[in-house]
Amino acid sequence: MTLQERIVAVKERVARACAASGRDVHDVKVIAVTKYVSLKTVAEVLEAGLEEIAESRWQDAEHKWNALGDKGTWHFIGHLQTNKVKDVIGKFEYIHSLDRLSLARELQKKAEAAGIDVKVFLQVNISGEDTKFGLPPEAVPDFLREIAPLHRIKVVGLMTMAPHEEDPELTRPVFRGLRELRDELNLLALTPEPIQELSMGMSNDFEVAIEEGATRVRLGTVLVGHEEGA
């Protein structure tokens, strides 16, 4: 299947999931996860009209960003070490993996020095898996209170990763949990503006995530493919 054929197929699946849940297709943005493809393929992805690009490790993304960083909107979706903040700040418009106070402070420090704001998603470990990063759901309200003085950090959404299941339906409680957490946080009014975004859903489960309220789905293999050695 060609890139264009995969794009068409994904758009059709997104549209069906939106229709099934009574949502407007324009409320869901597809992020192309390009960590397993080459610079050439990333260029083709952008040329094909996919404007949202995601990478998870700076050492893998650097040459791609240096060549194409002025095109599209770039998302950093991987676990971010504090010593790597200096590399991604100002390059990636969104960071999807804020999960601890030390990282928030480093983001604030580097953003302040650069005179910019940084848009973040809080990573929440809804499933409770030991192998996943993220804040426990019950810790999120206090975390938001702790980072409130860090004025360069703009919390735009929440992010989670569901367990990989053969039956995507089994991921539904995880995605529903993130949506319900967002709604609870907005009732508490812990952020200057209501939290709108939900970054959830990947190649194997994005339709269920959309049905449960995802506003951004992170799609790699099903959308851009997988290239060995990329």
PDB file of N, CA, C and O in Angstrom, residues 93-134:
ATOM      1  N   GLU A  93       6.589  22.179  18.866  1.00  0.00           N
ATOM      2  CA  GLU A  93       5.537  23.083  19.368  1.00  0.00           C
ATOM      3  C   GLU A  93       4.786  22.467  20.535  1.00  0.00           C
ATOM      4  O   GLU A  93       4.307  23.177  21.422  1.00  0.00           O
ATOM      5  N   TYR A  94       4.677  21.136  20.531  1.00  0.00           N
ATOM      6  CA  TYR A  94       3.972  20.441  21.598  1.00  0.00           C
ATOM      7  C   TYR A  94       4.862  19.361  22.203  1.00  0.00           C
ATOM      8  O   TYR A  94       5.536  18.628  21.480  1.00  0.00           O
ATOM      9  N   ILE A  95       4.810  19.235  23.514  1.00  0.00           N
ATOM     10  CA  ILE A  95       5.478  18.145  24.219  1.00  0.00           C
ATOM     11  C   ILE A  95       4.385  17.345  24.937  1.00  0.00           C
ATOM     12  O   ILE A  95       3.627  17.895  25.737  1.00  0.00           O
ATOM     13  N   HIS A  96       4.317  16.059  24.614  1.00  0.00           N
ATOM     14  CA  HIS A  96       3.200  15.230  25.077  1.00  0.00           C
ATOM     15  C   HIS A  96       3.530  14.442  26.341  1.00  0.00           C
ATOM     16  O   HIS A  96       2.742  13.579  26.719  1.00  0.00           O
ATOM     17  N   SER A  97       4.646  14.697  26.979  1.00  0.00           N
ATOM     18  CA  SER A  97       5.106  13.758  28.008  1.00  0.00           C
ATOM     19  C   SER A  97       5.563  14.436  29.298  1.00  0.00           C
ATOM     20  O   SER A  97       6.507  13.970  29.937  1.00  0.00           O
ATOM     21  N   LEU A  98       4.892  15.511  29.696  1.00  0.00           N
ATOM     22  CA  LEU A  98       5.225  16.108  30.995  1.00  0.00           C
ATOM     23  C   LEU A  98       4.644  15.226  32.091  1.00  0.00           C
ATOM     24  O   LEU A  98       3.427  15.027  32.163  1.00  0.00           O
ATOM     25  N   ASP A  99       5.528  14.693  32.945  1.00  0.00           N
ATOM     26  CA  ASP A  99       5.064  13.727  33.945  1.00  0.00           C
ATOM     27  C   ASP A  99       5.733  13.876  35.307  1.00  0.00           C
ATOM     28  O   ASP A  99       5.532  13.041  36.186  1.00  0.00           O
ATOM     29  N   ARG A 100       6.526  14.956  35.493  1.00  0.00           N
ATOM     30  CA  ARG A 100       7.182  15.122  36.791  1.00  0.00           C
ATOM     31  C   ARG A 100       7.619  16.573  36.955  1.00  0.00           C
ATOM     32  O   ARG A 100       7.826  17.293  35.986  1.00  0.00           O
ATOM     33  N   LEU A 101       7.763  16.960  38.221  1.00  0.00           N
ATOM     34  CA  LEU A 101       8.044  18.353  38.545  1.00  0.00           C
ATOM     35  C   LEU A 101       9.420  18.789  38.063  1.00  0.00           C
ATOM     36  O   LEU A 101       9.593  19.927  37.595  1.00  0.00           O
ATOM     37  N   SER A 102      10.413  17.909  38.142  1.00  0.00           N
ATOM     38  CA  SER A 102      11.762  18.288  37.698  1.00  0.00           C
ATOM     39  C   SER A 102      11.773  18.642  36.220  1.00  0.00           C
ATOM     40  O   SER A 102      12.466  19.591  35.801  1.00  0.00           O
ATOM     41  N   LEU A 103      10.997  17.925  35.426  1.00  0.00           N
ATOM     42  CA  LEU A 103      10.908  18.229  33.997  1.00  0.00           C
ATOM     43  C   LEU A 103      10.183  19.554  33.779  1.00  0.00           C
ATOM     44  O   LEU A 103      10.588  20.369  32.946  1.00  0.00           O
ATOM     45  N   ALA A 104       9.119  19.788  34.532  1.00  0.00           N
ATOM     46  CA  ALA A 104       8.383  21.052  34.407  1.00  0.00           C
ATOM     47  C   ALA A 104       9.301  22.233  34.711  1.00  0.00           C
ATOM     48  O   ALA A 104       9.286  23.248  34.002  1.00  0.00           O
ATOM     49  N   ARG A 105      10.098  22.104  35.742  1.00  0.00           N
ATOM     50  CA  ARG A 105      10.990  23.203  36.117  1.00  0.00           C
ATOM     51  C   ARG A 105      12.042  23.456  35.046  1.00  0.00           C
ATOM     52  O   ARG A 105      12.399  24.606  34.764  1.00  0.00           O
ATOM     53  N   GLU A 106      12.534  22.391  34.443  1.00  0.00           N
ATOM     54  CA  GLU A 106      13.537  22.559  33.389  1.00  0.00           C
ATOM     55  C   GLU A 106      12.906  23.162  32.133  1.00  0.00           C
ATOM     56  O   GLU A 106      13.520  24.015  31.472  1.00  0.00           O
ATOM     57  N   LEU A 107      11.702  22.751  31.815  1.00  0.00           N
ATOM     58  CA  LEU A 107      10.998  23.350  30.682  1.00  0.00           C
ATOM     59  C   LEU A 107      10.767  24.838  30.922  1.00  0.00           C
ATOM     60  O   LEU A 107      10.959  25.668  30.030  1.00  0.00           O
ATOM     61  N   GLN A 108      10.354  25.184  32.135  1.00  0.00           N
ATOM     62  CA  GLN A 108      10.141  26.590  32.480  1.00  0.00           C
ATOM     63  C   GLN A 108      11.441  27.389  32.345  1.00  0.00           C
ATOM     64  O   GLN A 108      11.456  28.475  31.747  1.00  0.00           O
ATOM     65  N   LYS A 109      12.523  26.824  32.866  1.00  0.00           N
ATOM     66  CA  LYS A 109      13.823  27.509  32.829  1.00  0.00           C
ATOM     67  C   LYS A 109      14.273  27.775  31.398  1.00  0.00           C
ATOM     68  O   LYS A 109      14.673  28.895  31.056  1.00  0.00           O
ATOM     69  N   LYS A 110      14.214  26.756  30.554  1.00  0.00           N
ATOM     70  CA  LYS A 110      14.689  26.908  29.171  1.00  0.00           C
ATOM     71  C   LYS A 110      13.729  27.776  28.345  1.00  0.00           C
ATOM     72  O   LYS A 110      14.162  28.554  27.492  1.00  0.00           O
ATOM     73  N   ALA A 111      12.432  27.656  28.599  1.00  0.00           N
ATOM     74  CA  ALA A 111      11.467  28.488  27.877  1.00  0.00           C
ATOM     75  C   ALA A 111      11.611  29.948  28.274  1.00  0.00           C
ATOM     76  O   ALA A 111      11.522  30.847  27.420  1.00  0.00           O
ATOM     77  N   GLU A 112      11.831  30.183  29.547  1.00  0.00           N
ATOM     78  CA  GLU A 112      12.032  31.557  30.022  1.00  0.00           C
ATOM     79  C   GLU A 112      13.267  32.170  29.378  1.00  0.00           C
ATOM     80  O   GLU A 112      13.249  33.315  28.913  1.00  0.00           O
ATOM     81  N   ALA A 113      14.339  31.396  29.321  1.00  0.00           N
ATOM     82  CA  ALA A 113      15.577  31.896  28.709  1.00  0.00           C
ATOM     83  C   ALA A 113      15.387  32.210  27.233  1.00  0.00           C
ATOM     84  O   ALA A 113      15.987  33.149  26.695  1.00  0.00           O
ATOM     85  N   ALA A 114      14.543  31.425  26.571  1.00  0.00           N
ATOM     86  CA  ALA A 114      14.298  31.620  25.142  1.00  0.00           C
ATOM     87  C   ALA A 114      13.198  32.641  24.868  1.00  0.00           C
ATOM     88  O   ALA A 114      12.966  33.020  23.712  1.00  0.00           O
ATOM     89  N   GLY A 115      12.494  33.052  25.917  1.00  0.00           N
ATOM     90  CA  GLY A 115      11.409  34.004  25.737  1.00  0.00           C
ATOM     91  C   GLY A 115      10.207  33.434  25.014  1.00  0.00           C
ATOM     92  O   GLY A 115       9.529  34.139  24.264  1.00  0.00           O
ATOM     93  N   ILE A 116       9.934  32.160  25.248  1.00  0.00           N
ATOM     94  CA  ILE A 116       8.815  31.504  24.569  1.00  0.00           C
ATOM     95  C   ILE A 116       7.944  30.764  25.583  1.00  0.00           C
ATOM     96  O   ILE A 116       8.354  30.546  26.729  1.00  0.00           O
ATOM     97  N   ASP A 117       6.750  30.402  25.157  1.00  0.00           N
ATOM     98  CA  ASP A 117       5.901  29.511  25.932  1.00  0.00           C
ATOM     99  C   ASP A 117       6.017  28.106  25.346  1.00  0.00           C
ATOM    100  O   ASP A 117       6.331  27.946  24.164  1.00  0.00           O
ATOM    101  N   VAL A 118       5.759  27.107  26.167  1.00  0.00           N
ATOM    102  CA  VAL A 118       5.805  25.727  25.681  1.00  0.00           C
ATOM    103  C   VAL A 118       4.464  25.063  25.973  1.00  0.00           C
ATOM    104  O   VAL A 118       3.948  25.121  27.088  1.00  0.00           O
ATOM    105  N   LYS A 119       3.868  24.477  24.926  1.00  0.00           N
ATOM    106  CA  LYS A 119       2.572  23.814  25.057  1.00  0.00           C
ATOM    107  C   LYS A 119       2.807  22.355  25.424  1.00  0.00           C
ATOM    108  O   LYS A 119       3.566  21.660  24.738  1.00  0.00           O
ATOM    109  N   VAL A 120       2.149  21.915  26.484  1.00  0.00           N
ATOM    110  CA  VAL A 120       2.394  20.560  26.969  1.00  0.00           C
ATOM    111  C   VAL A 120       1.092  19.786  27.167  1.00  0.00           C
ATOM    112  O   VAL A 120       0.030  20.352  27.424  1.00  0.00           O
ATOM    113  N   PHE A 121       1.231  18.477  27.026  1.00  0.00           N
ATOM    114  CA  PHE A 121       0.226  17.524  27.465  1.00  0.00           C
ATOM    115  C   PHE A 121       0.786  16.842  28.712  1.00  0.00           C
ATOM    116  O   PHE A 121       1.956  16.438  28.720  1.00  0.00           O
ATOM    117  N   LEU A 122      -0.006  16.711  29.745  1.00  0.00           N
ATOM    118  CA  LEU A 122       0.413  15.915  30.890  1.00  0.00           C
ATOM    119  C   LEU A 122       0.235  14.444  30.548  1.00  0.00           C
ATOM    120  O   LEU A 122      -0.838  14.032  30.104  1.00  0.00           O
ATOM    121  N   GLN A 123       1.292  13.663  30.752  1.00  0.00           N
ATOM    122  CA  GLN A 123       1.178  12.234  30.508  1.00  0.00           C
ATOM    123  C   GLN A 123       0.612  11.564  31.748  1.00  0.00           C
ATOM    124  O   GLN A 123       1.157  11.705  32.849  1.00  0.00           O
ATOM    125  N   VAL A 124      -0.483  10.839  31.574  1.00  0.00           N
ATOM    126  CA  VAL A 124      -1.180  10.198  32.687  1.00  0.00           C
ATOM    127  C   VAL A 124      -1.202   8.691  32.459  1.00  0.00           C
ATOM    128  O   VAL A 124      -1.556   8.223  31.376  1.00  0.00           O
ATOM    129  N   ASN A 125      -0.829   7.948  33.491  1.00  0.00           N
ATOM    130  CA  ASN A 125      -0.817   6.489  33.394  1.00  0.00           C
ATOM    131  C   ASN A 125      -2.169   5.945  33.869  1.00  0.00           C
ATOM    132  O   ASN A 125      -2.313   5.498  35.001  1.00  0.00           O
ATOM    133  N   ILE A 126      -3.151   6.037  32.988  1.00  0.00           N
ATOM    134  CA  ILE A 126      -4.509   5.613  33.341  1.00  0.00           C
ATOM    135  C   ILE A 126      -4.560   4.120  33.630  1.00  0.00           C
ATOM    136  O   ILE A 126      -5.244   3.669  34.553  1.00  0.00           O
ATOM    137  N   SER A 127      -3.816   3.328  32.863  1.00  0.00           N
ATOM    138  CA  SER A 127      -3.892   1.861  32.994  1.00  0.00           C
ATOM    139  C   SER A 127      -3.184   1.343  34.236  1.00  0.00           C
ATOM    140  O   SER A 127      -3.425   0.215  34.665  1.00  0.00           O
ATOM    141  N   GLY A 128      -2.291   2.162  34.812  1.00  0.00           N
ATOM    142  CA  GLY A 128      -1.569   1.737  36.007  1.00  0.00           C
ATOM    143  C   GLY A 128      -0.457   0.741  35.753  1.00  0.00           C
ATOM    144  O   GLY A 128       0.078   0.145  36.692  1.00  0.00           O
ATOM    145  N   GLU A 129      -0.057   0.574  34.504  1.00  0.00           N
ATOM    146  CA  GLU A 129       1.007  -0.381  34.180  1.00  0.00           C
ATOM    147  C   GLU A 129       2.359   0.113  34.686  1.00  0.00           C
ATOM    148  O   GLU A 129       2.714   1.282  34.507  1.00  0.00           O
ATOM    149  N   ASP A 130       3.123  -0.792  35.278  1.00  0.00           N
ATOM    150  CA  ASP A 130       4.451  -0.426  35.780  1.00  0.00           C
ATOM    151  C   ASP A 130       5.402  -0.046  34.661  1.00  0.00           C
ATOM    152  O   ASP A 130       6.368   0.684  34.880  1.00  0.00           O
ATOM    153  N   THR A 131       5.156  -0.545  33.460  1.00  0.00           N
ATOM    154  CA  THR A 131       6.069  -0.313  32.345  1.00  0.00           C
ATOM    155  C   THR A 131       5.834   1.034  31.659  1.00  0.00           C
ATOM    156  O   THR A 131       6.583   1.402  30.760  1.00  0.00           O
ATOM    157  N   LYS A 132       4.798   1.747  32.075  1.00  0.00           N
ATOM    158  CA  LYS A 132       4.479   3.012  31.407  1.00  0.00           C
ATOM    159  C   LYS A 132       4.814   4.212  32.293  1.00  0.00           C
ATOM    160  O   LYS A 132       4.649   4.177  33.515  1.00  0.00           O
ATOM    161  N   PHE A 133       5.284   5.272  31.645  1.00  0.00           N
ATOM    162  CA  PHE A 133       5.502   6.524  32.342  1.00  0.00           C
ATOM    163  C   PHE A 133       4.167   7.226  32.537  1.00  0.00           C
ATOM    164  O   PHE A 133       3.155   6.855  31.954  1.00  0.00           O
ATOM    165  N   GLY A 134       4.185   8.272  33.337  1.00  0.00           N
ATOM    166  CA  GLY A 134       2.983   9.088  33.498  1.00  0.00           C
ATOM    167  C   GLY A 134       2.576   9.241  34.949  1.00  0.00           C
ATOM    168  O   GLY A 134       2.904   8.423  35.817  1.00  0.00           O
TER     169      GLY A 134
END
